[in-house]
Amino acid sequence: MKYALFSICAAALAAQDAKPSPEAIEFFESKIRPVLAANCFTCHSHEGKVSRGGLVLDTKTGPLSGGDSGPAIVPGDPEKSLLIQAIRRTGARKMPPGRPLSPSIVADFEKWVAMGAPDPREENRVVSKAPNINWEIARKFWAFQPPVTPAVPKTADTKWATAPIDKFVLAKMEAKKLKPVADADRGTLLRRVSLDLTGVPPSPEEVDAFLADRSSSAYEKAVDRLLASSLYGERWGRHWLDVARYGETTGRTRNAPFPVAWRYRDWVIDAINKDLPYDQFILKQIAGDLLEAKTPDERNANLVATGFLALGAVDLNELDKRQYEMDVVDEQIHVVSKAFMGMTVGCARCHDHKFDPIPTKDYYAMAGIFRSTELANGLRRRPQFNQIHFNDQLLLRLDGIDAYPGKDGNLLAKEREELWAKVLQAERSRNRETVRTTGLEWYKLPLPQNLVMGVREAERKVESEIMLKGDPHNPAEKVARGSLQILAPEGRPLTIPKDVSGRLELAKWIARADNPSTARVMANRVWLHLFGRGIVETPDNFGRSGSLPSHRELLDYLSQRLVANQWSTKKLIREIVLSRTYRLSSNHDAASHEIDPENKLLWRANRNRLEVEAIRDSILHVSGKLDPKNPGESPIADWISGGPKRARRQGQIEPWELTEGYRSVYVPVVRNQPNRFFETFDFPEPSEPKGKRDVTTVAPQALFLLNSPFVAAQSKVAAERLLKAYPADKERLTRAYKEVLGRMPSTREIDQSLTYVGETKNKETELEAWAKLYQALFSSAEFRYRT
């Protein structure tokens, strides 16, 4: 037994030897450490000089070595972890004593242990108080220094570079005795830029026209055409929706729908297609309701933009109202700081940030802003009998739009009002059956057409107290509303008038040209989506626990170009894709690989696996079934009566099936219940800002495509079109290759493919044979990658 216990502890310690990733560190600091500090350290800590049951939890080794009953956690296995059993209250001990932890917190701990229980605490002792911040030293860190436009470097090779970007890249290469590989061939380049800018490959006709245009401006014209396409906004809008943690249900323990979240999705796509200046993009999402508007349509659009702050995953089952309110505030601080500042401010909720110069005081200075803001997401916390979470009175109204257009509008509005009054009366009377039956009538009524998620000013403006150890029931001194000292111009902190929340002031403070982080963070996001790796590899974390930039001067150059071009993201993208660096081939070079195996110095183009949206949209594009329209209202609205799980039990179709022909950006995003296709290809967890998706390449992905009913159906449609348009097999094969892979087949591929088709026709119909060829092409690695 002792040997087995030793083995478990040794294995657990070995599993934690590797340095946790920045994402894992942030998860521990924001989700795990605050709960331990607030609920466990009183009885289980060196700091408190108490180790009941022999267990301490304020060190890295404490949970692993455990107490009298053995290890508290088994990394990677929540079911065998005594700590998980205790907080689930299913084990011999039920912790913490008294009020149980909320189900969402328990779920966080389960996820943490399943991740391997990453713990960034370097010392096997607790540090009860973070050291005082030396601001002079702290401001010397690269990410906190004001951006300046760097001088374009001189290079030994004076002929290769065609743009300043190239000189920054080439100078780094030359310092390591590297040389760039040859340029990509023109067909490969057109496929690359088409996928990067629009998310679908070029048609064979577009390829032919591009290859036939031998003018020096042919590529430039192709780029401008792609940037002008509405497909561009849908492609790059999805990138931002990852950062905005866009979802159409709450997630957490009660997965209630957000029936009008789609309005924010459409606003993002429209803003990107119109090239809304990035500084305005920031202002509208944080404080659109407070901006002056020239027209009712502009005011409505600004209101929709504030959905950014209302989309968060919240725990509607939370018993403690104060805890719920502070969790909402924390979620808003989290998304604003990561999305726009590249800072993990949420890690300072219960103590000074362990890595960055962010004191807890700064966290609660921001908390005051969001505590002075009213959330309008349409959902109630813990309604009577947990029956009716949705109430349209908890949403905002758009100007100049009838709730119920048409002659029956007034009757519907009156019926809705009367039913809601009946619901409230039944809740007051604690009549469960009447609440249930009236709720079913209530949910069957059509939604008003003028609803929008967002935020507005709270009637009462408050300065937030510092909550000791993150506990909302343990307030200390109040702090003035404000923002991060480290990003403020020295001697000029953000100040907020007493009669406003401070959201508009915060938004302007973030969007100012001399903010050290704002333009850098966005320029890095753009670079990441064009090269597959950011100049800073942790796009949501520019702090000390994140990555250092591979090309710092280039990042500063790009950020200042963004500002100089009136914050035009399109112009920044255009400049990058026109550079010679972007146009390199992905050819391998053994000597260069020996020096720089990860290609951080960009001596060749990276082969990037397509995101799931680009894979799905490209299949629809090839089959001719990609519907170019925006479907508008999301089918998630039809799920409002009981949520996704009930809809599944009743045999209703999934919401993504109702959007099968539309672009993937319009497929509903249901938290905690991902679309299998999307899950297979690493669609991000939509409860967290995610500037960089995980990328896995495993055999089941190709097998999934080979067995997917969706892929099979689209392959059949593509084959039907092919057989009608081309009479000869060789013509058909050439067309199929150009549609799917953007190139002509080789002689060997022609022979192998025609043999395959011929053998299949002996067993099945001609249509089925060509459909299987399409499905084989869709399942190939070459299709799934952009080179």
mmCIF file with all atom_site columns, N, CA and C in Angstrom, residues 547-573:
data_model
loop_
_atom_site.group_PDB
_atom_site.id
_atom_site.type_symbol
_atom_site.label_atom_id
_atom_site.label_alt_id
_atom_site.label_comp_id
_atom_site.label_asym_id
_atom_site.label_entity_id
_atom_site.label_seq_id
_atom_site.pdbx_PDB_ins_code
_atom_site.Cartn_x
_atom_site.Cartn_y
_atom_site.Cartn_z
_atom_site.occupancy
_atom_site.B_iso_or_equiv
_atom_site.pdbx_formal_charge
_atom_site.auth_seq_id
_atom_site.auth_comp_id
_atom_site.auth_asym_id
_atom_site.auth_atom_id
_atom_site.pdbx_PDB_model_num
ATOM 1  N N  . SER A 1 547 ? 4.268  34.567 -24.284 1.00 0.00 ? 547 SER A N  1
ATOM 2  C CA . SER A 1 547 ? 5.471  34.412 -25.099 1.00 0.00 ? 547 SER A CA 1
ATOM 3  C C  . SER A 1 547 ? 6.076  35.765 -25.448 1.00 0.00 ? 547 SER A C  1
ATOM 4  N N  . LEU A 1 548 ? 7.375  35.785 -25.631 1.00 0.00 ? 548 LEU A N  1
ATOM 5  C CA . LEU A 1 548 ? 8.042  36.987 -26.125 1.00 0.00 ? 548 LEU A CA 1
ATOM 6  C C  . LEU A 1 548 ? 7.887  37.066 -27.639 1.00 0.00 ? 548 LEU A C  1
ATOM 7  N N  . PRO A 1 549 ? 7.883  38.261 -28.205 1.00 0.00 ? 549 PRO A N  1
ATOM 8  C CA . PRO A 1 549 ? 7.721  38.378 -29.662 1.00 0.00 ? 549 PRO A CA 1
ATOM 9  C C  . PRO A 1 549 ? 8.939  37.861 -30.412 1.00 0.00 ? 549 PRO A C  1
ATOM 10 N N  . SER A 1 550 ? 8.707  37.169 -31.515 1.00 0.00 ? 550 SER A N  1
ATOM 11 C CA . SER A 1 550 ? 9.810  36.690 -32.343 1.00 0.00 ? 550 SER A CA 1
ATOM 12 C C  . SER A 1 550 ? 10.416 37.827 -33.161 1.00 0.00 ? 550 SER A C  1
ATOM 13 N N  . HIS A 1 551 ? 9.596  38.841 -33.494 1.00 0.00 ? 551 HIS A N  1
ATOM 14 C CA . HIS A 1 551 ? 10.035 39.992 -34.297 1.00 0.00 ? 551 HIS A CA 1
ATOM 15 C C  . HIS A 1 551 ? 9.426  41.244 -33.670 1.00 0.00 ? 551 HIS A C  1
ATOM 16 N N  . ARG A 1 552 ? 10.025 41.694 -32.590 1.00 0.00 ? 552 ARG A N  1
ATOM 17 C CA . ARG A 1 552 ? 9.418  42.803 -31.855 1.00 0.00 ? 552 ARG A CA 1
ATOM 18 C C  . ARG A 1 552 ? 9.311  44.064 -32.710 1.00 0.00 ? 552 ARG A C  1
ATOM 19 N N  . GLU A 1 553 ? 10.379 44.397 -33.441 1.00 0.00 ? 553 GLU A N  1
ATOM 20 C CA . GLU A 1 553 ? 10.365 45.628 -34.238 1.00 0.00 ? 553 GLU A CA 1
ATOM 21 C C  . GLU A 1 553 ? 9.309  45.541 -35.339 1.00 0.00 ? 553 GLU A C  1
ATOM 22 N N  . LEU A 1 554 ? 9.140  44.368 -35.916 1.00 0.00 ? 554 LEU A N  1
ATOM 23 C CA . LEU A 1 554 ? 8.109  44.184 -36.941 1.00 0.00 ? 554 LEU A CA 1
ATOM 24 C C  . LEU A 1 554 ? 6.721  44.381 -36.339 1.00 0.00 ? 554 LEU A C  1
ATOM 25 N N  . LEU A 1 555 ? 6.502  43.851 -35.144 1.00 0.00 ? 555 LEU A N  1
ATOM 26 C CA . LEU A 1 555 ? 5.205  44.018 -34.495 1.00 0.00 ? 555 LEU A CA 1
ATOM 27 C C  . LEU A 1 555 ? 4.920  45.495 -34.246 1.00 0.00 ? 555 LEU A C  1
ATOM 28 N N  . ASP A 1 556 ? 5.918  46.239 -33.776 1.00 0.00 ? 556 ASP A N  1
ATOM 29 C CA . ASP A 1 556 ? 5.728  47.670 -33.565 1.00 0.00 ? 556 ASP A CA 1
ATOM 30 C C  . ASP A 1 556 ? 5.453  48.387 -34.881 1.00 0.00 ? 556 ASP A C  1
ATOM 31 N N  . TYR A 1 557 ? 6.156  47.981 -35.935 1.00 0.00 ? 557 TYR A N  1
ATOM 32 C CA . TYR A 1 557 ? 5.925  48.584 -37.249 1.00 0.00 ? 557 TYR A CA 1
ATOM 33 C C  . TYR A 1 557 ? 4.472  48.357 -37.684 1.00 0.00 ? 557 TYR A C  1
ATOM 34 N N  . LEU A 1 558 ? 4.001  47.128 -37.567 1.00 0.00 ? 558 LEU A N  1
ATOM 35 C CA . LEU A 1 558 ? 2.637  46.812 -37.981 1.00 0.00 ? 558 LEU A CA 1
ATOM 36 C C  . LEU A 1 558 ? 1.604  47.550 -37.147 1.00 0.00 ? 558 LEU A C  1
ATOM 37 N N  . SER A 1 559 ? 1.854  47.644 -35.842 1.00 0.00 ? 559 SER A N  1
ATOM 38 C CA . SER A 1 559 ? 0.898  48.341 -34.973 1.00 0.00 ? 559 SER A CA 1
ATOM 39 C C  . SER A 1 559 ? 0.813  49.815 -35.324 1.00 0.00 ? 559 SER A C  1
ATOM 40 N N  . GLN A 1 560 ? 1.945  50.407 -35.649 1.00 0.00 ? 560 GLN A N  1
ATOM 41 C CA . GLN A 1 560 ? 1.928  51.822 -36.000 1.00 0.00 ? 560 GLN A CA 1
ATOM 42 C C  . GLN A 1 560 ? 1.351  52.057 -37.394 1.00 0.00 ? 560 GLN A C  1
ATOM 43 N N  . ARG A 1 561 ? 1.487  51.085 -38.276 1.00 0.00 ? 561 ARG A N  1
ATOM 44 C CA . ARG A 1 561 ? 0.821  51.167 -39.580 1.00 0.00 ? 561 ARG A CA 1
ATOM 45 C C  . ARG A 1 561 ? -0.696 51.109 -39.406 1.00 0.00 ? 561 ARG A C  1
ATOM 46 N N  . LEU A 1 562 ? -1.148 50.283 -38.495 1.00 0.00 ? 562 LEU A N  1
ATOM 47 C CA . LEU A 1 562 ? -2.581 50.202 -38.204 1.00 0.00 ? 562 LEU A CA 1
ATOM 48 C C  . LEU A 1 562 ? -3.116 51.556 -37.753 1.00 0.00 ? 562 LEU A C  1
ATOM 49 N N  . VAL A 1 563 ? -2.406 52.208 -36.858 1.00 0.00 ? 563 VAL A N  1
ATOM 50 C CA . VAL A 1 563 ? -2.832 53.522 -36.357 1.00 0.00 ? 563 VAL A CA 1
ATOM 51 C C  . VAL A 1 563 ? -2.736 54.581 -37.450 1.00 0.00 ? 563 VAL A C  1
ATOM 52 N N  . ALA A 1 564 ? -1.630 54.583 -38.178 1.00 0.00 ? 564 ALA A N  1
ATOM 53 C CA . ALA A 1 564 ? -1.410 55.599 -39.214 1.00 0.00 ? 564 ALA A CA 1
ATOM 54 C C  . ALA A 1 564 ? -2.444 55.525 -40.329 1.00 0.00 ? 564 ALA A C  1
ATOM 55 N N  . ASN A 1 565 ? -2.961 54.340 -40.592 1.00 0.00 ? 565 ASN A N  1
ATOM 56 C CA . ASN A 1 565 ? -3.987 54.160 -41.622 1.00 0.00 ? 565 ASN A CA 1
ATOM 57 C C  . ASN A 1 565 ? -5.394 54.248 -41.046 1.00 0.00 ? 565 ASN A C  1
ATOM 58 N N  . GLN A 1 566 ? -5.556 55.133 -40.053 1.00 0.00 ? 566 GLN A N  1
ATOM 59 C CA . GLN A 1 566 ? -6.857 55.371 -39.425 1.00 0.00 ? 566 GLN A CA 1
ATOM 60 C C  . GLN A 1 566 ? -7.484 54.069 -38.917 1.00 0.00 ? 566 GLN A C  1
ATOM 61 N N  . TRP A 1 567 ? -6.653 53.199 -38.365 1.00 0.00 ? 567 TRP A N  1
ATOM 62 C CA . TRP A 1 567 ? -7.081 51.950 -37.733 1.00 0.00 ? 567 TRP A CA 1
ATOM 63 C C  . TRP A 1 567 ? -7.792 51.032 -38.725 1.00 0.00 ? 567 TRP A C  1
ATOM 64 N N  . SER A 1 568 ? -7.392 51.067 -39.982 1.00 0.00 ? 568 SER A N  1
ATOM 65 C CA . SER A 1 568 ? -8.001 50.201 -40.997 1.00 0.00 ? 568 SER A CA 1
ATOM 66 C C  . SER A 1 568 ? -7.381 48.812 -40.960 1.00 0.00 ? 568 SER A C  1
ATOM 67 N N  . THR A 1 569 ? -8.176 47.824 -40.564 1.00 0.00 ? 569 THR A N  1
ATOM 68 C CA . THR A 1 569 ? -7.690 46.449 -40.542 1.00 0.00 ? 569 THR A CA 1
ATOM 69 C C  . THR A 1 569 ? -7.489 45.918 -41.962 1.00 0.00 ? 569 THR A C  1
ATOM 70 N N  . LYS A 1 570 ? -8.378 46.308 -42.870 1.00 0.00 ? 570 LYS A N  1
ATOM 71 C CA . LYS A 1 570 ? -8.243 45.849 -44.261 1.00 0.00 ? 570 LYS A CA 1
ATOM 72 C C  . LYS A 1 570 ? -6.914 46.299 -44.867 1.00 0.00 ? 570 LYS A C  1
ATOM 73 N N  . LYS A 1 571 ? -6.530 47.530 -44.611 1.00 0.00 ? 571 LYS A N  1
ATOM 74 C CA . LYS A 1 571 ? -5.271 48.033 -45.170 1.00 0.00 ? 571 LYS A CA 1
ATOM 75 C C  . LYS A 1 571 ? -4.080 47.285 -44.588 1.00 0.00 ? 571 LYS A C  1
ATOM 76 N N  . LEU A 1 572 ? -4.172 46.939 -43.305 1.00 0.00 ? 572 LEU A N  1
ATOM 77 C CA . LEU A 1 572 ? -3.079 46.183 -42.689 1.00 0.00 ? 572 LEU A CA 1
ATOM 78 C C  . LEU A 1 572 ? -2.986 44.786 -43.306 1.00 0.00 ? 572 LEU A C  1
ATOM 79 N N  . ILE A 1 573 ? -4.119 44.130 -43.458 1.00 0.00 ? 573 ILE A N  1
ATOM 80 C CA . ILE A 1 573 ? -4.131 42.799 -44.081 1.00 0.00 ? 573 ILE A CA 1
ATOM 81 C C  . ILE A 1 573 ? -3.578 42.883 -45.493 1.00 0.00 ? 573 ILE A C  1
#
